């Protein structure tokens, strides 16, 4: 039997540690995210507009904090220590949500802690990229296998989240998430490596020389392909976040389906994401990142259009296949696409990708809240379909790397 070239020749504890940390942090995140809109609606008792505003403020603060931390992580300091700090902030954030029901406190202190905590994941992937490069591993498959751990976590997390919240209360759910992040912090401290920085050599046409100043690279944002990919990614994640915010409320308020179906739908999509992601990582060299992204966005269009048309349980379950192809590919290949367009800057590239997600959350929070208050839940999925079409048009204009 032919040996898969991306697998290590022998057991590598660092490789295993990256996978375990990605899985546990994914579990903790999957406990928090699926029920957040339900938590704000039923426990904090705020209107849909304020639910959307919470997501928006959270994303704005997250962008600012993660960019500052990413800039520092790519130039100086130990990336592992930054990941550790982020994990500890995540513990504090979970405990705050567990024992507080004041909206103003959650949207200020909670949002700040969450912004720092959310920086952990892009930094883990950036450190993994550096480790893969330094140890001569296959970067695409290493990243895809790591990303698959997040999908596996989301198979387990959402159903578990709804089970805990609906049967034992949100306090128990948040405390369990805090304990999971605490375990991640211990693993980061004792198992992850510190990878020395590698200063890239920039081509002559990408350098700007200033008198009595060091030569510095042109900002990646001046690259039109980076801009187009960022805009396309923002549109994709706007669609996805509107769905995540709205779906738990939509299936109960409008469709009259049970609350725990939301967790089942999210878990099903995450389970299907794993083969989609691994197959994308395997075939990306044959078809290219651009074609894989176009295929993913086309699947996204079918998914959101399907949500407009179909309203019964079986159809919603079947549609998760298209959702899995959409998210599975853009989450894995999309991040690598940014990294390849920004060579030598894995932290900044990965953070730009995650900030496209955060920007999508900003738009999704405003749009979902406003649409539900004025037009109802149904309008959310019409808009998501149109935005997915716009994302496809923008993705076509990004060059292959």
GROMACS .gro file of C-alpha atoms in nm:
model
  401
    1UNK     CA    1   0.000   0.000   0.000
    2UNK     CA    2   0.139   0.336  -0.102
    3UNK     CA    3   0.230   0.556   0.193
    4UNK     CA    4   0.060   0.897   0.208
    5UNK     CA    5   0.343   1.151   0.170
    6UNK     CA    6   0.204   1.400   0.418
    7UNK     CA    7   0.200   1.158   0.714
    8UNK     CA    8   0.498   1.163   0.952
    9UNK     CA    9   0.734   0.864   0.929
   10UNK     CA   10   0.695   0.806   1.302
   11UNK     CA   11   0.474   0.940   1.577
   12UNK     CA   12   0.544   1.308   1.628
   13UNK     CA   13   0.421   1.444   1.964
   14UNK     CA   14   0.428   1.805   1.839
   15UNK     CA   15   0.211   1.714   1.542
   16UNK     CA   16  -0.031   1.536   1.777
   17UNK     CA   17  -0.032   1.834   2.016
   18UNK     CA   18  -0.134   2.075   1.739
   19UNK     CA   19  -0.421   1.845   1.641
   20UNK     CA   20  -0.538   1.800   2.000
   21UNK     CA   21  -0.525   2.173   2.078
   22UNK     CA   22  -0.714   2.255   1.758
   23UNK     CA   23  -0.977   1.995   1.850
   24UNK     CA   24  -1.023   2.108   2.213
   25UNK     CA   25  -1.030   2.478   2.131
   26UNK     CA   26  -1.280   2.394   1.857
   27UNK     CA   27  -1.496   2.205   2.107
   28UNK     CA   28  -1.493   2.503   2.345
   29UNK     CA   29  -1.581   2.744   2.065
   30UNK     CA   30  -1.853   2.511   1.938
   31UNK     CA   31  -2.009   2.513   2.284
   32UNK     CA   32  -2.029   2.892   2.285
   33UNK     CA   33  -2.118   3.006   1.934
   34UNK     CA   34  -2.428   2.800   1.838
   35UNK     CA   35  -2.639   2.903   2.138
   36UNK     CA   36  -2.521   3.265   2.173
   37UNK     CA   37  -2.822   3.418   1.999
   38UNK     CA   38  -3.052   3.194   2.203
   39UNK     CA   39  -2.867   3.292   2.522
   40UNK     CA   40  -2.904   3.663   2.451
   41UNK     CA   41  -3.271   3.622   2.362
   42UNK     CA   42  -3.385   3.395   2.647
   43UNK     CA   43  -3.141   3.464   2.933
   44UNK     CA   44  -3.037   3.826   2.881
   45UNK     CA   45  -3.380   3.899   2.725
   46UNK     CA   46  -3.289   4.148   2.452
   47UNK     CA   47  -3.456   4.224   2.118
   48UNK     CA   48  -3.326   4.080   1.784
   49UNK     CA   49  -3.165   4.415   1.696
   50UNK     CA   50  -2.958   4.407   2.017
   51UNK     CA   51  -2.862   4.046   1.949
   52UNK     CA   52  -2.724   4.151   1.610
   53UNK     CA   53  -2.554   4.453   1.766
   54UNK     CA   54  -2.371   4.227   2.010
   55UNK     CA   55  -2.223   4.025   1.722
   56UNK     CA   56  -2.126   4.346   1.542
   57UNK     CA   57  -1.951   4.509   1.839
   58UNK     CA   58  -1.779   4.182   1.921
   59UNK     CA   59  -1.643   4.158   1.567
   60UNK     CA   60  -1.526   4.524   1.551
   61UNK     CA   61  -1.329   4.494   1.874
   62UNK     CA   62  -1.199   4.155   1.762
   63UNK     CA   63  -1.058   4.298   1.438
   64UNK     CA   64  -0.872   4.576   1.618
   65UNK     CA   65  -0.727   4.350   1.885
   66UNK     CA   66  -0.629   4.065   1.654
   67UNK     CA   67  -0.454   4.295   1.405
   68UNK     CA   68  -0.247   4.452   1.683
   69UNK     CA   69  -0.155   4.112   1.826
   70UNK     CA   70  -0.084   3.963   1.482
   71UNK     CA   71   0.151   4.247   1.389
   72UNK     CA   72   0.346   4.192   1.708
   73UNK     CA   73   0.349   3.814   1.671
   74UNK     CA   74   0.500   3.831   1.320
   75UNK     CA   75   0.786   4.059   1.429
   76UNK     CA   76   0.884   3.978   1.786
   77UNK     CA   77   0.795   3.776   2.091
   78UNK     CA   78   0.709   3.411   2.136
   79UNK     CA   79   0.392   3.318   1.946
   80UNK     CA   80   0.334   3.032   2.189
   81UNK     CA   81   0.313   3.271   2.486
   82UNK     CA   82   0.058   3.483   2.300
   83UNK     CA   83  -0.156   3.173   2.239
   84UNK     CA   84  -0.134   3.092   2.611
   85UNK     CA   85  -0.255   3.442   2.708
   86UNK     CA   86  -0.544   3.413   2.462
   87UNK     CA   87  -0.650   3.079   2.614
   88UNK     CA   88  -0.649   3.228   2.964
   89UNK     CA   89  -0.862   3.522   2.844
   90UNK     CA   90  -1.104   3.267   2.697
   91UNK     CA   91  -1.137   3.105   3.040
   92UNK     CA   92  -1.221   3.443   3.194
   93UNK     CA   93  -1.471   3.519   2.917
   94UNK     CA   94  -1.656   3.189   2.969
   95UNK     CA   95  -1.679   3.245   3.344
   96UNK     CA   96  -1.813   3.597   3.288
   97UNK     CA   97  -2.092   3.464   3.065
   98UNK     CA   98  -2.161   3.183   3.309
   99UNK     CA   99  -2.241   3.410   3.603
  100UNK     CA  100  -2.350   3.741   3.445
  101UNK     CA  101  -2.673   3.836   3.270
  102UNK     CA  102  -2.622   4.212   3.232
  103UNK     CA  103  -2.613   4.311   2.864
  104UNK     CA  104  -2.393   4.617   2.917
  105UNK     CA  105  -2.129   4.414   3.102
  106UNK     CA  106  -2.131   4.141   2.840
  107UNK     CA  107  -2.101   4.383   2.548
  108UNK     CA  108  -1.805   4.564   2.712
  109UNK     CA  109  -1.592   4.341   2.935
  110UNK     CA  110  -1.717   4.025   2.769
  111UNK     CA  111  -1.645   4.153   2.422
  112UNK     CA  112  -1.291   4.264   2.516
  113UNK     CA  113  -1.207   3.925   2.667
  114UNK     CA  114  -1.361   3.750   2.367
  115UNK     CA  115  -1.158   3.960   2.122
  116UNK     CA  116  -0.831   3.857   2.285
  117UNK     CA  117  -0.946   3.496   2.320
  118UNK     CA  118  -1.044   3.468   1.953
  119UNK     CA  119  -0.690   3.559   1.847
  120UNK     CA  120  -0.575   3.218   1.972
  121UNK     CA  121  -0.698   3.020   1.673
  122UNK     CA  122  -0.525   3.218   1.393
  123UNK     CA  123  -0.207   3.220   1.601
  124UNK     CA  124  -0.225   2.842   1.647
  125UNK     CA  125  -0.257   2.800   1.271
  126UNK     CA  126   0.024   3.050   1.208
  127UNK     CA  127   0.251   2.861   1.448
  128UNK     CA  128   0.150   2.535   1.282
  129UNK     CA  129   0.241   2.679   0.941
  130UNK     CA  130   0.582   2.788   1.070
  131UNK     CA  131   0.637   2.448   1.229
  132UNK     CA  132   0.537   2.270   0.907
  133UNK     CA  133   0.772   2.488   0.702
  134UNK     CA  134   1.062   2.443   0.944
  135UNK     CA  135   1.018   2.063   0.960
  136UNK     CA  136   0.965   2.022   0.582
  137UNK     CA  137   0.608   1.895   0.615
  138UNK     CA  138   0.338   1.917   0.349
  139UNK     CA  139   0.177   2.247   0.446
  140UNK     CA  140  -0.158   2.210   0.266
  141UNK     CA  141  -0.242   1.870   0.411
  142UNK     CA  142  -0.106   1.956   0.757
  143UNK     CA  143  -0.331   2.262   0.764
  144UNK     CA  144  -0.625   2.066   0.622
  145UNK     CA  145  -0.590   1.794   0.885
  146UNK     CA  146  -0.575   2.060   1.157
  147UNK     CA  147  -0.879   2.236   1.017
  148UNK     CA  148  -1.056   1.900   1.008
  149UNK     CA  149  -1.012   1.884   1.386
  150UNK     CA  150  -1.224   2.199   1.410
  151UNK     CA  151  -1.490   2.041   1.194
  152UNK     CA  152  -1.482   1.728   1.409
  153UNK     CA  153  -1.523   1.952   1.714
  154UNK     CA  154  -1.825   2.111   1.549
  155UNK     CA  155  -1.979   1.769   1.493
  156UNK     CA  156  -1.979   1.721   1.869
  157UNK     CA  157  -2.002   2.079   1.999
  158UNK     CA  158  -2.335   2.218   1.871
  159UNK     CA  159  -2.554   1.920   1.971
  160UNK     CA  160  -2.373   1.911   2.307
  161UNK     CA  161  -2.416   2.288   2.344
  162UNK     CA  162  -2.793   2.273   2.295
  163UNK     CA  163  -2.821   1.964   2.516
  164UNK     CA  164  -2.635   2.130   2.803
  165UNK     CA  165  -2.809   2.467   2.764
  166UNK     CA  166  -3.163   2.329   2.733
  167UNK     CA  167  -3.131   2.056   2.998
  168UNK     CA  168  -2.879   2.186   3.250
  169UNK     CA  169  -2.870   2.561   3.187
  170UNK     CA  170  -2.630   2.804   3.028
  171UNK     CA  171  -2.417   2.837   3.343
  172UNK     CA  172  -2.316   2.470   3.328
  173UNK     CA  173  -2.242   2.498   2.957
  174UNK     CA  174  -2.016   2.804   3.000
  175UNK     CA  175  -1.829   2.647   3.294
  176UNK     CA  176  -1.755   2.335   3.087
  177UNK     CA  177  -1.627   2.558   2.805
  178UNK     CA  178  -1.402   2.740   3.055
  179UNK     CA  179  -1.256   2.410   3.175
  180UNK     CA  180  -1.187   2.306   2.816
  181UNK     CA  181  -0.999   2.630   2.745
  182UNK     CA  182  -0.799   2.578   3.066
  183UNK     CA  183  -0.689   2.235   2.940
  184UNK     CA  184  -0.587   2.399   2.610
  185UNK     CA  185  -0.372   2.650   2.801
  186UNK     CA  186  -0.188   2.368   2.978
  187UNK     CA  187  -0.127   2.185   2.650
  188UNK     CA  188   0.002   2.501   2.482
  189UNK     CA  189   0.247   2.565   2.764
  190UNK     CA  190   0.384   2.212   2.788
  191UNK     CA  191   0.369   2.079   2.430
  192UNK     CA  192   0.385   2.347   2.158
  193UNK     CA  193   0.724   2.452   2.020
  194UNK     CA  194   0.872   2.799   1.984
  195UNK     CA  195   0.957   2.833   1.615
  196UNK     CA  196   1.230   3.090   1.529
  197UNK     CA  197   1.123   3.371   1.295
  198UNK     CA  198   1.231   3.346   0.930
  199UNK     CA  199   1.278   3.684   0.763
  200UNK     CA  200   1.160   3.655   0.400
  201UNK     CA  201   1.365   3.789   0.110
  202UNK     CA  202   1.138   4.016  -0.090
  203UNK     CA  203   1.164   4.040  -0.471
  204UNK     CA  204   1.313   4.365  -0.595
  205UNK     CA  205   0.986   4.495  -0.739
  206UNK     CA  206   0.805   4.465  -0.404
  207UNK     CA  207   1.050   4.677  -0.206
  208UNK     CA  208   1.051   5.045  -0.129
  209UNK     CA  209   1.381   5.209  -0.041
  210UNK     CA  210   1.386   5.521   0.172
  211UNK     CA  211   1.696   5.727   0.251
  212UNK     CA  212   1.849   5.631   0.586
  213UNK     CA  213   1.569   5.376   0.643
  214UNK     CA  214   1.549   4.999   0.610
  215UNK     CA  215   1.390   4.847   0.304
  216UNK     CA  216   1.029   4.748   0.386
  217UNK     CA  217   0.775   4.537   0.195
  218UNK     CA  218   0.482   4.704   0.024
  219UNK     CA  219   0.160   4.652   0.217
  220UNK     CA  220  -0.017   4.339   0.101
  221UNK     CA  221  -0.340   4.540   0.085
  222UNK     CA  222  -0.205   4.715  -0.226
  223UNK     CA  223  -0.224   4.380  -0.403
  224UNK     CA  224  -0.560   4.379  -0.588
  225UNK     CA  225  -0.588   4.002  -0.556
  226UNK     CA  226  -0.562   4.027  -0.176
  227UNK     CA  227  -0.832   4.296  -0.175
  228UNK     CA  228  -1.063   4.093  -0.398
  229UNK     CA  229  -1.013   3.776  -0.197
  230UNK     CA  230  -1.078   3.969   0.124
  231UNK     CA  231  -1.404   4.116  -0.011
  232UNK     CA  232  -1.516   3.777  -0.142
  233UNK     CA  233  -1.433   3.617   0.191
  234UNK     CA  234  -1.623   3.888   0.379
  235UNK     CA  235  -1.933   3.821   0.169
  236UNK     CA  236  -1.905   3.444   0.221
  237UNK     CA  237  -1.873   3.475   0.598
  238UNK     CA  238  -2.152   3.733   0.612
  239UNK     CA  239  -2.383   3.469   0.462
  240UNK     CA  240  -2.259   3.201   0.700
  241UNK     CA  241  -2.288   3.418   1.011
  242UNK     CA  242  -2.638   3.539   0.928
  243UNK     CA  243  -2.734   3.173   0.903
  244UNK     CA  244  -2.570   3.082   1.236
  245UNK     CA  245  -2.731   3.377   1.419
  246UNK     CA  246  -3.074   3.336   1.267
  247UNK     CA  247  -3.123   2.963   1.218
  248UNK     CA  248  -3.180   2.861   1.586
  249UNK     CA  249  -3.448   3.131   1.611
  250UNK     CA  250  -3.594   3.077   1.262
  251UNK     CA  251  -3.662   2.704   1.295
  252UNK     CA  252  -3.853   2.754   1.621
  253UNK     CA  253  -4.028   3.089   1.562
  254UNK     CA  254  -4.127   3.047   1.195
  255UNK     CA  255  -4.103   2.676   1.113
  256UNK     CA  256  -4.224   2.538   1.447
  257UNK     CA  257  -3.946   2.279   1.462
  258UNK     CA  258  -3.776   2.168   1.788
  259UNK     CA  259  -3.493   2.380   1.932
  260UNK     CA  260  -3.243   2.095   1.940
  261UNK     CA  261  -3.271   2.058   1.561
  262UNK     CA  262  -3.040   2.360   1.532
  263UNK     CA  263  -2.761   2.170   1.702
  264UNK     CA  264  -2.826   1.865   1.485
  265UNK     CA  265  -2.806   2.072   1.165
  266UNK     CA  266  -2.480   2.237   1.272
  267UNK     CA  267  -2.331   1.905   1.379
  268UNK     CA  268  -2.432   1.737   1.052
  269UNK     CA  269  -2.274   2.015   0.845
  270UNK     CA  270  -1.955   1.997   1.051
  271UNK     CA  271  -1.936   1.620   1.010
  272UNK     CA  272  -1.970   1.652   0.632
  273UNK     CA  273  -1.709   1.930   0.631
  274UNK     CA  274  -1.436   1.684   0.732
  275UNK     CA  275  -1.431   1.476   0.410
  276UNK     CA  276  -1.494   1.794   0.207
  277UNK     CA  277  -1.193   1.962   0.367
  278UNK     CA  278  -0.961   1.662   0.337
  279UNK     CA  279  -1.060   1.602  -0.026
  280UNK     CA  280  -1.003   1.971  -0.099
  281UNK     CA  281  -0.656   1.949   0.054
  282UNK     CA  282  -0.580   1.639  -0.154
  283UNK     CA  283  -0.708   1.775  -0.488
  284UNK     CA  284  -0.596   2.137  -0.455
  285UNK     CA  285  -0.270   2.072  -0.642
  286UNK     CA  286  -0.464   1.922  -0.933
  287UNK     CA  287  -0.740   2.182  -0.963
  288UNK     CA  288  -0.582   2.488  -0.796
  289UNK     CA  289  -0.700   2.703  -0.507
  290UNK     CA  290  -0.902   2.936  -0.728
  291UNK     CA  291  -1.112   2.661  -0.888
  292UNK     CA  292  -1.169   2.497  -0.550
  293UNK     CA  293  -1.293   2.828  -0.409
  294UNK     CA  294  -1.528   2.883  -0.705
  295UNK     CA  295  -1.671   2.534  -0.658
  296UNK     CA  296  -1.725   2.607  -0.287
  297UNK     CA  297  -1.907   2.935  -0.344
  298UNK     CA  298  -2.131   2.773  -0.606
  299UNK     CA  299  -2.227   2.515  -0.343
  300UNK     CA  300  -2.298   2.802  -0.103
  301UNK     CA  301  -2.537   2.961  -0.352
  302UNK     CA  302  -2.729   2.632  -0.379
  303UNK     CA  303  -2.741   2.604   0.001
  304UNK     CA  304  -2.887   2.949   0.069
  305UNK     CA  305  -3.125   2.929  -0.227
  306UNK     CA  306  -3.240   2.595  -0.086
  307UNK     CA  307  -3.315   2.757   0.250
  308UNK     CA  308  -3.544   3.001   0.068
  309UNK     CA  309  -3.735   2.719  -0.102
  310UNK     CA  310  -3.744   2.431   0.151
  311UNK     CA  311  -3.884   2.448   0.505
  312UNK     CA  312  -3.908   2.090   0.634
  313UNK     CA  313  -3.662   1.888   0.841
  314UNK     CA  314  -3.544   1.635   0.579
  315UNK     CA  315  -3.469   1.906   0.323
  316UNK     CA  316  -3.281   2.112   0.580
  317UNK     CA  317  -3.069   1.806   0.662
  318UNK     CA  318  -2.992   1.733   0.295
  319UNK     CA  319  -2.897   2.095   0.232
  320UNK     CA  320  -2.620   2.063   0.490
  321UNK     CA  321  -2.415   1.878   0.227
  322UNK     CA  322  -2.389   2.200   0.024
  323UNK     CA  323  -2.322   2.397   0.341
  324UNK     CA  324  -2.039   2.156   0.428
  325UNK     CA  325  -1.877   2.188   0.085
  326UNK     CA  326  -1.904   2.566   0.108
  327UNK     CA  327  -1.760   2.610   0.456
  328UNK     CA  328  -1.522   2.314   0.445
  329UNK     CA  329  -1.336   2.445   0.142
  330UNK     CA  330  -1.334   2.819   0.212
  331UNK     CA  331  -1.225   2.764   0.573
  332UNK     CA  332  -0.925   2.553   0.476
  333UNK     CA  333  -0.823   2.655   0.124
  334UNK     CA  334  -0.928   3.017   0.181
  335UNK     CA  335  -0.677   3.061   0.463
  336UNK     CA  336  -0.396   2.907   0.257
  337UNK     CA  337  -0.494   3.129  -0.037
  338UNK     CA  338  -0.428   3.437   0.176
  339UNK     CA  339  -0.097   3.292   0.299
  340UNK     CA  340   0.021   3.223  -0.056
  341UNK     CA  341  -0.074   3.573  -0.171
  342UNK     CA  342   0.125   3.712   0.127
  343UNK     CA  343   0.446   3.501   0.135
  344UNK     CA  344   0.658   3.525   0.450
  345UNK     CA  345   0.380   3.673   0.663
  346UNK     CA  346   0.175   3.377   0.791
  347UNK     CA  347   0.051   3.556   1.102
  348UNK     CA  348  -0.071   3.864   0.916
  349UNK     CA  349  -0.217   3.654   0.632
  350UNK     CA  350  -0.401   3.419   0.867
  351UNK     CA  351  -0.529   3.713   1.069
  352UNK     CA  352  -0.644   3.890   0.752
  353UNK     CA  353  -0.843   3.577   0.672
  354UNK     CA  354  -0.992   3.558   1.020
  355UNK     CA  355  -1.065   3.930   1.010
  356UNK     CA  356  -1.259   3.876   0.688
  357UNK     CA  357  -1.468   3.643   0.903
  358UNK     CA  358  -1.498   3.913   1.171
  359UNK     CA  359  -1.596   4.174   0.911
  360UNK     CA  360  -1.859   3.932   0.785
  361UNK     CA  361  -1.985   3.903   1.142
  362UNK     CA  362  -2.009   4.283   1.166
  363UNK     CA  363  -2.225   4.300   0.856
  364UNK     CA  364  -2.423   3.989   0.949
  365UNK     CA  365  -2.508   4.120   1.296
  366UNK     CA  366  -2.644   4.448   1.160
  367UNK     CA  367  -2.821   4.293   0.861
  368UNK     CA  368  -2.976   3.999   1.045
  369UNK     CA  369  -3.107   4.214   1.331
  370UNK     CA  370  -3.250   4.479   1.100
  371UNK     CA  371  -3.405   4.228   0.859
  372UNK     CA  372  -3.573   4.022   1.130
  373UNK     CA  373  -3.721   4.328   1.304
  374UNK     CA  374  -3.855   4.475   0.979
  375UNK     CA  375  -3.911   4.189   0.733
  376UNK     CA  376  -3.889   3.868   0.935
  377UNK     CA  377  -3.652   3.570   0.932
  378UNK     CA  378  -3.732   3.468   0.575
  379UNK     CA  379  -3.565   3.780   0.430
  380UNK     CA  380  -3.231   3.676   0.582
  381UNK     CA  381  -3.196   3.382   0.343
  382UNK     CA  382  -3.292   3.583   0.035
  383UNK     CA  383  -3.015   3.828   0.115
  384UNK     CA  384  -2.767   3.547   0.188
  385UNK     CA  385  -2.833   3.403  -0.159
  386UNK     CA  386  -2.766   3.738  -0.326
  387UNK     CA  387  -2.447   3.793  -0.126
  388UNK     CA  388  -2.321   3.445  -0.219
  389UNK     CA  389  -2.370   3.530  -0.588
  390UNK     CA  390  -2.171   3.853  -0.535
  391UNK     CA  391  -1.895   3.650  -0.365
  392UNK     CA  392  -1.874   3.419  -0.666
  393UNK     CA  393  -1.835   3.717  -0.900
  394UNK     CA  394  -1.556   3.861  -0.687
  395UNK     CA  395  -1.378   3.525  -0.650
  396UNK     CA  396  -1.361   3.482  -1.028
  397UNK     CA  397  -1.139   3.793  -1.041
  398UNK     CA  398  -0.872   3.658  -0.802
  399UNK     CA  399  -0.568   3.505  -0.976
  400UNK     CA  400  -0.443   3.154  -0.914
  401UNK     CA  401  -0.133   3.122  -0.693
   0.00000   0.00000   0.00000
